[in-house]
């Protein structure tokens, strides 16, 4: 006879930022919980990413007692946005960080273990929901499960939930080009939109470089060679000098959300929460991970684990829905080269427009009246005599 599955209060599938944050969120709410953190990989492990970490991510983690993650890293103060010779470069309201995911994710997993989670190497293939528990692969049972297993989530598929729009991006590491030092550089594509190349200075002589685009039903997905070609066209030298190339899908968020109920919750990429403007997903992974962990803990302590999904859905609606609506509108607008260029001009003319757009792209910002006014003015104004609108350093 097969041994009975090991039982946990909470099983978190995937130990990336969403999963580690879910484990910490649950254990900070109730340190007595038995929490299993399952991942198919051993840590440290790499993950295809631009490695850009918004300061808001650190704020969220500090709220659950996780600090010191970037103490040995160099902050990046400046952001440069460009398209076809039109460029704006400004200081960000708060510095961002560029932390290789091999480092960041291992630190987050350590924080989850320190909070009391058990890290188990396990690839989840099957999920069955019973009236009193959820069983994973006949081996692990839990009162509540959080699916934090990324863009190709097995948990999401087991729930029969479809995937929304997806992007594809390729990332490598290259010596940082002299003109791109100390900055996060984003160069929008001149061939098609939405698509951009990036170079994010890690602060150690190397930059995370890459190129990504939205996949469209009417076009074949680009090959690795085509992605590298676009990267080098937009940021000359980045592709030729790069190494450690890896590609991955990005499940972009939309404003249409069908809330989950029951004992199985989703967080991060598994819930389709990458910002469609910027490809930023770590903030949403950590925010929804913590929310999922807290919802699980609250439902368990109320003796109603079957209501965890409803609690989680309510929190996500409250903290993210207005932002998701605004990013959905902005992402549609950003398919137009005219709008992108108006955004660059408006950001060059007014630091507040720049700051609001950064907030919209990195965390929970909205399309503010300042942005709308700035875009409107830039759209009706004649183009300036020179295309270079860079703020003095
Ligand atoms: C090229 C690229 C560049 C990006 N750049 C940025 C950026 O600069 N900044 C930013 O904020 N975001 C960026 N993103 C998005 C960001 O990488 C994701 O949004 C983020 O990793 C989501 O975290 P997560 O924990 O939800 O999923 P993941 O980080 O993907 O973690 C999922 C975990 O689940 C595990 N797993 C998967 N399947 C199973 C299974 N069946 N059983 C057990 N374990 C499983 C995996 O091993 C993994 O550890 C980028 C994405 C790409 C592809």
CSV table of C-alpha atoms and ligand atoms in Angstrom, one decimal:
chain,number,residue,atom,x,y,z
A,1,UNK,CA,0.0,0.0,0.0
A,2,UNK,CA,1.3,3.5,-0.9
A,3,UNK,CA,2.2,5.5,2.2
A,4,UNK,CA,-0.3,8.2,3.3
A,5,UNK,CA,0.7,11.7,2.0
A,6,UNK,CA,2.5,14.0,4.4
A,7,UNK,CA,0.1,16.6,5.6
A,8,UNK,CA,0.9,20.4,5.8
A,9,UNK,CA,-1.2,23.4,6.8
A,10,UNK,CA,0.0,25.2,3.7
A,11,UNK,CA,1.9,23.9,0.6
A,12,UNK,CA,3.5,26.6,-1.6
A,13,UNK,CA,4.3,25.4,-5.1
A,14,UNK,CA,7.3,27.3,-6.4
A,15,UNK,CA,10.0,29.0,-4.4
A,16,UNK,CA,10.6,32.1,-6.6
A,17,UNK,CA,9.7,35.6,-5.2
A,18,UNK,CA,6.0,34.8,-5.1
A,19,UNK,CA,6.4,31.5,-3.3
A,20,UNK,CA,9.0,32.6,-0.8
A,21,UNK,CA,6.9,35.7,0.0
A,22,UNK,CA,3.8,33.5,0.5
A,23,UNK,CA,5.6,31.3,3.0
A,24,UNK,CA,7.0,34.3,4.9
A,25,UNK,CA,3.6,36.1,4.8
A,26,UNK,CA,1.8,33.0,6.3
A,27,UNK,CA,4.5,32.4,8.9
A,28,UNK,CA,4.6,36.0,10.0
A,29,UNK,CA,0.8,35.8,10.6
A,30,UNK,CA,1.1,32.5,12.5
A,31,UNK,CA,4.5,31.1,13.3
A,32,UNK,CA,3.0,27.7,14.3
A,33,UNK,CA,1.8,26.9,10.8
A,34,UNK,CA,3.4,23.9,9.1
A,35,UNK,CA,4.5,25.3,5.7
A,36,UNK,CA,6.1,23.3,2.9
A,37,UNK,CA,7.9,25.3,0.1
A,38,UNK,CA,8.2,23.1,-2.9
A,39,UNK,CA,10.4,23.7,-5.9
A,40,UNK,CA,11.5,21.6,-8.8
A,41,UNK,CA,15.0,23.2,-8.7
A,42,UNK,CA,17.7,23.3,-6.1
A,43,UNK,CA,18.7,26.8,-4.9
A,44,UNK,CA,20.6,28.9,-5.8
A,45,UNK,CA,19.1,28.7,-9.4
A,46,UNK,CA,19.1,31.1,-12.3
A,47,UNK,CA,15.9,32.6,-13.7
A,48,UNK,CA,15.6,34.6,-17.0
A,49,UNK,CA,15.0,38.1,-15.8
A,50,UNK,CA,16.2,41.7,-16.2
A,51,UNK,CA,17.1,41.5,-12.5
A,52,UNK,CA,15.6,45.0,-12.0
A,53,UNK,CA,14.2,45.2,-8.5
A,54,UNK,CA,12.0,48.2,-7.7
A,55,UNK,CA,12.4,49.8,-4.3
A,56,UNK,CA,8.7,49.0,-3.7
A,57,UNK,CA,9.7,45.3,-3.5
A,58,UNK,CA,11.9,46.1,-0.5
A,59,UNK,CA,9.1,48.0,1.2
A,60,UNK,CA,6.8,45.0,0.9
A,61,UNK,CA,9.4,42.6,2.2
A,62,UNK,CA,10.3,45.0,5.1
A,63,UNK,CA,6.7,44.8,6.2
A,64,UNK,CA,7.1,41.1,6.8
A,65,UNK,CA,10.4,41.4,8.5
A,66,UNK,CA,12.7,40.6,5.5
A,67,UNK,CA,15.5,43.1,5.2
A,68,UNK,CA,19.2,43.4,4.1
A,69,UNK,CA,18.6,41.8,0.7
A,70,UNK,CA,20.5,44.5,-1.2
A,71,UNK,CA,23.0,45.7,1.4
A,72,UNK,CA,25.9,44.6,-0.7
A,73,UNK,CA,24.5,45.8,-4.1
A,74,UNK,CA,25.0,49.2,-5.9
A,75,UNK,CA,21.8,51.2,-6.3
A,76,UNK,CA,20.9,52.5,-9.7
A,77,UNK,CA,19.8,56.1,-9.6
A,78,UNK,CA,19.0,56.9,-13.2
A,79,UNK,CA,16.6,55.7,-15.9
A,80,UNK,CA,17.0,56.4,-19.6
A,81,UNK,CA,14.1,55.8,-22.0
A,82,UNK,CA,14.5,56.2,-25.7
A,83,UNK,CA,13.2,55.4,-29.2
A,84,UNK,CA,14.8,56.1,-32.5
A,85,UNK,CA,17.1,59.0,-31.3
A,86,UNK,CA,14.6,60.6,-28.9
A,87,UNK,CA,15.9,60.1,-25.4
A,88,UNK,CA,15.0,61.2,-21.9
A,89,UNK,CA,17.2,60.4,-18.9
A,90,UNK,CA,16.3,61.4,-15.4
A,91,UNK,CA,17.0,60.5,-11.8
A,92,UNK,CA,14.3,58.2,-10.4
A,93,UNK,CA,12.4,59.3,-7.3
A,94,UNK,CA,14.0,56.4,-5.5
A,95,UNK,CA,16.9,54.2,-6.7
A,96,UNK,CA,16.2,50.8,-8.1
A,97,UNK,CA,18.5,47.7,-7.8
A,98,UNK,CA,19.8,45.1,-10.2
A,99,UNK,CA,20.3,41.8,-8.4
A,100,UNK,CA,20.9,38.6,-10.4
A,101,UNK,CA,18.1,36.3,-9.6
A,102,UNK,CA,20.5,33.5,-8.7
A,103,UNK,CA,21.3,35.8,-5.7
A,104,UNK,CA,18.0,37.4,-5.0
A,105,UNK,CA,15.8,34.3,-5.0
A,106,UNK,CA,18.3,32.3,-2.8
A,107,UNK,CA,18.1,35.1,-0.3
A,108,UNK,CA,14.4,35.1,-0.3
A,109,UNK,CA,14.3,31.3,0.1
A,110,UNK,CA,16.7,31.7,3.1
A,111,UNK,CA,14.3,34.2,4.6
A,112,UNK,CA,11.4,31.8,4.2
A,113,UNK,CA,13.4,29.0,5.8
A,114,UNK,CA,14.4,31.3,8.7
A,115,UNK,CA,10.7,32.1,9.2
A,116,UNK,CA,10.0,28.4,9.6
A,117,UNK,CA,9.2,27.0,6.1
A,118,UNK,CA,10.5,23.6,5.0
A,119,UNK,CA,12.1,23.7,1.6
A,120,UNK,CA,11.4,20.5,-0.4
A,121,UNK,CA,12.8,19.6,-3.8
A,122,UNK,CA,9.6,18.4,-5.6
A,123,UNK,CA,8.2,19.0,-9.1
A,124,UNK,CA,4.4,19.2,-8.9
A,125,UNK,CA,2.7,17.4,-11.7
A,126,UNK,CA,-0.8,16.7,-10.4
A,127,UNK,CA,-3.2,18.4,-8.1
A,128,UNK,CA,-6.4,16.9,-6.7
A,129,UNK,CA,-9.0,18.8,-4.6
A,130,UNK,CA,-10.8,16.8,-1.9
A,131,UNK,CA,-13.4,18.2,0.4
A,132,UNK,CA,-11.0,18.4,3.3
A,133,UNK,CA,-7.5,18.9,1.7
A,134,UNK,CA,-5.6,19.3,-1.6
A,135,UNK,CA,-3.4,16.5,-2.6
A,136,UNK,CA,-0.3,17.0,-4.8
A,137,UNK,CA,1.0,13.9,-6.7
A,138,UNK,CA,-0.4,11.6,-4.1
A,139,UNK,CA,2.6,12.5,-1.9
A,140,UNK,CA,1.8,15.8,-0.2
A,141,UNK,CA,-1.5,17.0,1.2
A,142,UNK,CA,-2.3,20.4,2.5
A,143,UNK,CA,-5.3,22.3,3.9
A,144,UNK,CA,-4.4,25.2,1.5
A,145,UNK,CA,-2.1,25.4,-1.6
A,146,UNK,CA,-0.6,28.5,-3.1
A,147,UNK,CA,0.4,28.1,-6.8
A,148,UNK,CA,3.5,30.3,-7.2
A,149,UNK,CA,5.1,28.1,-9.9
A,150,UNK,CA,5.7,30.8,-12.5
A,151,UNK,CA,4.6,31.5,-16.1
A,152,UNK,CA,3.9,27.8,-17.0
A,153,UNK,CA,2.2,27.1,-13.7
A,154,UNK,CA,1.2,23.4,-13.3
A,155,UNK,CA,-1.2,24.6,-10.5
A,156,UNK,CA,-3.0,27.1,-12.8
A,157,UNK,CA,-3.3,24.4,-15.5
A,158,UNK,CA,-4.7,21.9,-13.0
A,159,UNK,CA,-7.4,24.5,-12.1
A,160,UNK,CA,-8.3,24.8,-15.8
A,161,UNK,CA,-7.6,28.5,-16.0
A,162,UNK,CA,-6.5,29.9,-19.3
A,163,UNK,CA,-3.4,32.0,-19.8
A,164,UNK,CA,-3.8,35.6,-21.0
A,165,UNK,CA,-1.4,37.6,-23.3
A,166,UNK,CA,2.2,36.6,-23.1
A,167,UNK,CA,5.5,38.1,-24.0
A,168,UNK,CA,8.8,36.5,-24.8
A,169,UNK,CA,12.2,37.9,-23.7
A,170,UNK,CA,15.8,36.9,-23.9
A,171,UNK,CA,18.4,37.9,-21.4
A,172,UNK,CA,22.2,37.8,-21.1
A,173,UNK,CA,25.0,39.4,-19.2
A,174,UNK,CA,27.5,41.7,-21.0
A,175,UNK,CA,30.3,44.1,-19.9
A,176,UNK,CA,28.5,47.4,-19.3
A,177,UNK,CA,29.0,49.8,-22.2
A,178,UNK,CA,30.6,53.1,-21.1
A,179,UNK,CA,27.5,55.2,-22.2
A,180,UNK,CA,25.2,53.0,-20.2
A,181,UNK,CA,26.9,53.0,-16.8
A,182,UNK,CA,25.0,53.7,-13.7
A,183,UNK,CA,21.6,53.5,-15.4
A,184,UNK,CA,18.7,51.4,-16.3
A,185,UNK,CA,18.4,51.9,-20.1
A,186,UNK,CA,15.2,51.0,-22.0
A,187,UNK,CA,15.2,51.5,-25.8
A,188,UNK,CA,11.7,51.0,-27.4
A,189,UNK,CA,11.7,49.2,-30.7
A,190,UNK,CA,11.4,51.1,-34.0
A,191,UNK,CA,10.1,48.1,-36.0
A,192,UNK,CA,7.2,47.0,-33.9
A,193,UNK,CA,5.5,47.7,-30.5
A,194,UNK,CA,5.2,46.8,-27.7
A,195,UNK,CA,8.8,45.7,-27.6
A,196,UNK,CA,12.0,47.0,-26.1
A,197,UNK,CA,15.7,46.3,-25.5
A,198,UNK,CA,17.3,46.9,-22.1
A,199,UNK,CA,20.6,47.3,-20.4
A,200,UNK,CA,20.5,47.4,-16.6
A,201,UNK,CA,23.9,48.1,-14.9
A,202,UNK,CA,24.5,45.5,-12.1
A,203,UNK,CA,27.1,47.8,-10.6
A,204,UNK,CA,29.9,45.2,-10.9
A,205,UNK,CA,31.2,46.0,-14.4
A,206,UNK,CA,28.4,43.9,-16.1
A,207,UNK,CA,24.9,44.7,-17.2
A,208,UNK,CA,21.9,42.5,-17.6
A,209,UNK,CA,20.9,43.0,-21.3
A,210,UNK,CA,18.0,41.7,-23.2
A,211,UNK,CA,15.1,42.2,-25.6
A,212,UNK,CA,11.4,41.3,-25.3
A,213,UNK,CA,8.2,41.6,-27.1
A,214,UNK,CA,4.5,40.8,-26.9
A,215,UNK,CA,3.6,37.6,-28.8
A,216,UNK,CA,0.8,38.0,-31.3
A,217,UNK,CA,-1.5,35.4,-32.7
A,218,UNK,CA,-1.0,36.7,-36.2
A,219,UNK,CA,2.8,36.5,-36.2
A,220,UNK,CA,5.2,33.6,-35.5
A,221,UNK,CA,7.1,33.8,-32.2
A,222,UNK,CA,10.6,35.3,-32.8
A,223,UNK,CA,13.6,33.0,-32.8
A,224,UNK,CA,16.5,33.4,-30.4
A,225,UNK,CA,18.5,34.8,-33.4
A,226,UNK,CA,15.8,37.4,-34.2
A,227,UNK,CA,15.6,38.5,-30.5
A,228,UNK,CA,19.4,38.9,-30.4
A,229,UNK,CA,19.3,40.8,-33.7
A,230,UNK,CA,16.8,43.3,-32.4
A,231,UNK,CA,18.8,43.7,-29.2
A,232,UNK,CA,21.9,44.6,-31.1
A,233,UNK,CA,20.1,46.9,-33.5
A,234,UNK,CA,18.6,48.9,-30.5
A,235,UNK,CA,21.6,48.7,-28.1
A,236,UNK,CA,24.7,48.2,-30.3
A,237,UNK,CA,27.3,45.9,-28.9
A,238,UNK,CA,25.0,44.4,-26.3
A,239,UNK,CA,24.4,41.1,-28.0
A,240,UNK,CA,27.8,40.4,-29.4
A,241,UNK,CA,29.5,40.8,-26.0
A,242,UNK,CA,26.9,38.9,-24.0
A,243,UNK,CA,26.8,35.4,-22.5
A,244,UNK,CA,24.5,33.2,-20.4
A,245,UNK,CA,21.5,33.8,-22.7
A,246,UNK,CA,18.2,32.5,-21.5
A,247,UNK,CA,14.7,33.2,-22.7
A,248,UNK,CA,11.4,32.9,-20.9
A,249,UNK,CA,7.7,33.8,-21.3
A,250,UNK,CA,6.1,36.7,-19.4
A,251,UNK,CA,2.4,36.3,-18.6
A,252,UNK,CA,1.0,39.9,-18.9
A,253,UNK,CA,-1.7,41.2,-16.6
A,254,UNK,CA,-5.1,42.4,-17.9
A,255,UNK,CA,-7.9,44.1,-16.0
A,256,UNK,CA,-10.1,41.0,-16.6
A,257,UNK,CA,-9.8,38.8,-13.5
A,258,UNK,CA,-12.0,35.8,-12.6
A,259,UNK,CA,-11.5,35.4,-8.9
A,260,UNK,CA,-10.5,32.0,-7.5
A,261,UNK,CA,-12.4,30.5,-4.6
A,262,UNK,CA,-11.6,27.5,-2.4
A,263,UNK,CA,-8.3,26.1,-1.1
A,264,UNK,CA,-6.1,26.8,-4.0
A,265,UNK,CA,-4.7,30.3,-4.5
A,266,UNK,CA,-2.4,31.8,-7.2
A,267,UNK,CA,0.4,34.4,-6.9
A,268,UNK,CA,2.9,36.1,-9.2
A,269,UNK,CA,3.4,34.9,-12.7
A,270,UNK,CA,1.2,31.9,-12.0
A,271,UNK,CA,-1.6,34.4,-11.6
A,272,UNK,CA,-0.6,36.3,-14.8
A,273,UNK,CA,0.7,39.4,-13.1
A,274,UNK,CA,3.5,40.8,-15.2
A,275,UNK,CA,3.2,44.6,-15.9
A,276,UNK,CA,2.4,44.8,-19.7
A,277,UNK,CA,4.2,48.1,-20.0
A,278,UNK,CA,7.5,47.2,-18.5
A,279,UNK,CA,7.7,43.4,-18.1
A,280,UNK,CA,8.2,44.0,-14.3
A,281,UNK,CA,6.8,41.1,-12.3
A,282,UNK,CA,8.8,40.8,-9.1
A,283,UNK,CA,6.8,43.5,-7.3
A,284,UNK,CA,3.5,41.8,-8.2
A,285,UNK,CA,4.9,38.4,-7.3
A,286,UNK,CA,5.9,39.6,-3.8
A,287,UNK,CA,2.7,41.6,-3.2
A,288,UNK,CA,0.4,38.7,-4.2
A,289,UNK,CA,2.6,36.1,-2.5
A,290,UNK,CA,2.4,37.9,0.8
A,291,UNK,CA,-1.3,38.4,0.4
A,292,UNK,CA,-1.8,34.7,-0.4
A,293,UNK,CA,0.2,33.6,2.6
A,294,UNK,CA,-1.8,36.0,4.9
A,295,UNK,CA,-5.1,34.8,3.4
A,296,UNK,CA,-4.1,31.2,4.0
A,297,UNK,CA,-3.1,31.9,7.6
A,298,UNK,CA,-6.3,33.9,8.3
A,299,UNK,CA,-8.6,31.2,6.8
A,300,UNK,CA,-6.7,28.5,8.7
A,301,UNK,CA,-7.0,30.3,12.0
A,302,UNK,CA,-10.7,30.9,11.4
A,303,UNK,CA,-11.1,27.1,10.9
A,304,UNK,CA,-12.2,27.8,7.3
A,305,UNK,CA,-9.4,26.9,4.9
A,306,UNK,CA,-11.9,26.5,2.2
A,307,UNK,CA,-12.5,30.2,2.3
A,308,UNK,CA,-8.8,31.2,1.7
A,309,UNK,CA,-9.3,31.8,-2.0
A,310,UNK,CA,-12.1,34.3,-1.4
A,311,UNK,CA,-10.0,36.2,1.1
A,312,UNK,CA,-7.1,36.3,-1.3
A,313,UNK,CA,-9.3,37.5,-4.2
A,314,UNK,CA,-10.7,40.3,-2.0
A,315,UNK,CA,-7.3,41.6,-1.2
A,316,UNK,CA,-6.0,41.4,-4.8
A,317,UNK,CA,-9.1,43.3,-5.9
A,318,UNK,CA,-8.5,46.0,-3.3
A,319,UNK,CA,-4.7,46.4,-3.7
A,320,UNK,CA,-4.3,45.8,-7.5
A,321,UNK,CA,-7.4,46.2,-9.5
A,322,UNK,CA,-7.4,50.0,-10.1
A,323,UNK,CA,-3.7,49.7,-11.1
A,324,UNK,CA,-4.4,46.8,-13.4
A,325,UNK,CA,-7.1,48.8,-15.1
A,326,UNK,CA,-4.8,51.7,-15.7
A,327,UNK,CA,-1.9,49.6,-17.0
A,328,UNK,CA,-4.3,47.8,-19.3
A,329,UNK,CA,-5.3,51.1,-20.9
A,330,UNK,CA,-1.7,52.4,-20.9
A,331,UNK,CA,-0.5,49.1,-22.6
A,332,UNK,CA,-3.0,49.6,-25.4
A,333,UNK,CA,-1.9,53.2,-25.9
A,334,UNK,CA,1.7,52.2,-25.8
A,335,UNK,CA,1.2,50.1,-29.0
A,336,UNK,CA,1.4,53.5,-30.8
A,337,UNK,CA,4.8,55.0,-31.6
A,338,UNK,CA,3.2,58.5,-31.4
A,339,UNK,CA,2.1,57.8,-27.8
A,340,UNK,CA,5.5,56.4,-26.8
A,341,UNK,CA,7.2,59.5,-28.3
A,342,UNK,CA,4.7,61.8,-26.6
A,343,UNK,CA,5.5,60.0,-23.3
A,344,UNK,CA,9.2,60.6,-23.8
A,345,UNK,CA,8.7,64.3,-24.6
A,346,UNK,CA,6.3,64.8,-21.7
A,347,UNK,CA,8.8,63.0,-19.4
A,348,UNK,CA,11.6,65.3,-20.6
A,349,UNK,CA,9.5,68.4,-20.0
A,350,UNK,CA,8.2,67.5,-16.6
A,351,UNK,CA,9.9,65.3,-13.9
A,352,UNK,CA,6.4,64.6,-12.4
A,353,UNK,CA,5.2,62.9,-15.6
A,354,UNK,CA,8.4,60.9,-15.6
A,355,UNK,CA,7.9,59.9,-11.9
A,356,UNK,CA,4.3,59.0,-12.4
A,357,UNK,CA,5.1,56.8,-15.5
A,358,UNK,CA,7.8,55.0,-13.5
A,359,UNK,CA,5.3,54.3,-10.7
A,360,UNK,CA,2.8,53.0,-13.3
A,361,UNK,CA,5.5,50.7,-14.8
A,362,UNK,CA,7.0,49.4,-11.5
A,363,UNK,CA,4.4,49.1,-8.8
A,364,UNK,CA,0.8,50.3,-8.2
A,365,UNK,CA,0.8,53.6,-10.1
A,366,UNK,CA,-2.1,55.0,-12.2
A,367,UNK,CA,-2.5,57.1,-15.3
A,368,UNK,CA,-2.6,60.3,-13.3
A,369,UNK,CA,-4.0,63.7,-14.5
A,370,UNK,CA,-0.4,64.9,-14.7
A,371,UNK,CA,0.5,62.1,-17.2
A,372,UNK,CA,-2.7,62.7,-19.2
A,373,UNK,CA,-2.0,66.4,-19.4
A,374,UNK,CA,1.6,65.9,-20.3
A,375,UNK,CA,0.8,63.4,-23.0
A,376,UNK,CA,-1.9,65.7,-24.4
A,377,UNK,CA,0.5,68.7,-24.5
A,378,UNK,CA,3.2,66.6,-26.2
A,379,UNK,CA,0.8,65.3,-28.8
A,380,UNK,CA,-0.4,68.7,-29.9
A,381,UNK,CA,3.0,70.5,-29.6
A,382,UNK,CA,5.3,70.6,-32.7
A,383,UNK,CA,8.4,68.3,-32.3
A,384,UNK,CA,11.3,70.2,-30.8
A,385,UNK,CA,14.2,71.1,-33.2
A,386,UNK,CA,16.5,68.6,-31.6
A,387,UNK,CA,15.4,65.1,-30.7
A,388,UNK,CA,17.7,64.8,-27.8
A,389,UNK,CA,15.9,65.8,-24.7
A,390,UNK,CA,18.2,64.5,-22.0
A,391,UNK,CA,18.3,66.2,-18.6
A,392,UNK,CA,21.8,67.3,-17.7
A,393,UNK,CA,23.5,64.7,-15.4
B,1,LIG,C1,13.7,38.0,-19.7
B,1,LIG,C2,12.8,38.5,-18.6
B,1,LIG,C3,13.1,39.7,-18.0
B,1,LIG,C4,12.4,40.2,-16.9
B,1,LIG,N1,12.8,41.3,-16.2
B,1,LIG,C5,12.3,41.7,-15.1
B,1,LIG,C6,12.8,42.8,-14.3
B,1,LIG,O1,13.8,43.4,-14.6
B,1,LIG,N2,12.2,43.1,-13.1
B,1,LIG,C7,11.1,42.4,-12.7
B,1,LIG,O2,10.5,42.8,-11.7
B,1,LIG,N3,10.5,41.4,-13.4
B,1,LIG,C8,11.1,41.0,-14.6
B,1,LIG,N4,10.6,39.9,-15.3
B,1,LIG,C9,9.5,39.2,-14.7
B,1,LIG,C10,9.9,38.3,-13.5
B,1,LIG,O3,11.0,37.5,-13.9
B,1,LIG,C11,8.7,37.4,-13.0
B,1,LIG,O4,7.6,38.2,-13.0
B,1,LIG,C12,9.0,36.9,-11.6
B,1,LIG,O5,10.1,36.0,-11.7
B,1,LIG,C13,7.8,36.2,-11.1
B,1,LIG,O6,8.1,35.5,-9.9
B,1,LIG,P1,7.3,34.2,-9.5
B,1,LIG,O7,7.8,33.8,-8.1
B,1,LIG,O8,5.9,34.4,-9.7
B,1,LIG,O9,7.8,33.1,-10.6
B,1,LIG,P2,9.3,32.5,-10.9
B,1,LIG,O10,10.3,33.5,-10.5
B,1,LIG,O11,9.2,32.0,-12.3
B,1,LIG,O12,9.4,31.3,-9.9
B,1,LIG,C14,8.6,30.1,-10.0
B,1,LIG,C15,9.3,29.0,-9.3
B,1,LIG,O13,8.5,27.8,-9.5
B,1,LIG,C16,9.3,26.7,-9.7
B,1,LIG,N5,8.4,25.7,-10.4
B,1,LIG,C17,7.9,25.8,-11.7
B,1,LIG,N6,7.1,24.8,-11.9
B,1,LIG,C18,7.1,24.0,-10.8
B,1,LIG,C19,6.5,22.8,-10.5
B,1,LIG,N7,5.7,22.1,-11.4
B,1,LIG,N8,6.7,22.2,-9.3
B,1,LIG,C20,7.5,22.9,-8.4
B,1,LIG,N9,8.2,24.0,-8.7
B,1,LIG,C21,7.9,24.6,-9.9
B,1,LIG,C22,10.4,27.2,-10.5
B,1,LIG,O14,11.6,26.4,-10.4
B,1,LIG,C23,10.7,28.6,-9.9
B,1,LIG,O15,11.6,28.5,-8.9
B,1,LIG,C24,11.3,39.4,-16.4
B,1,LIG,C25,11.0,38.3,-17.0
B,1,LIG,C26,11.7,37.8,-18.1
B,1,LIG,C27,11.3,36.5,-18.8
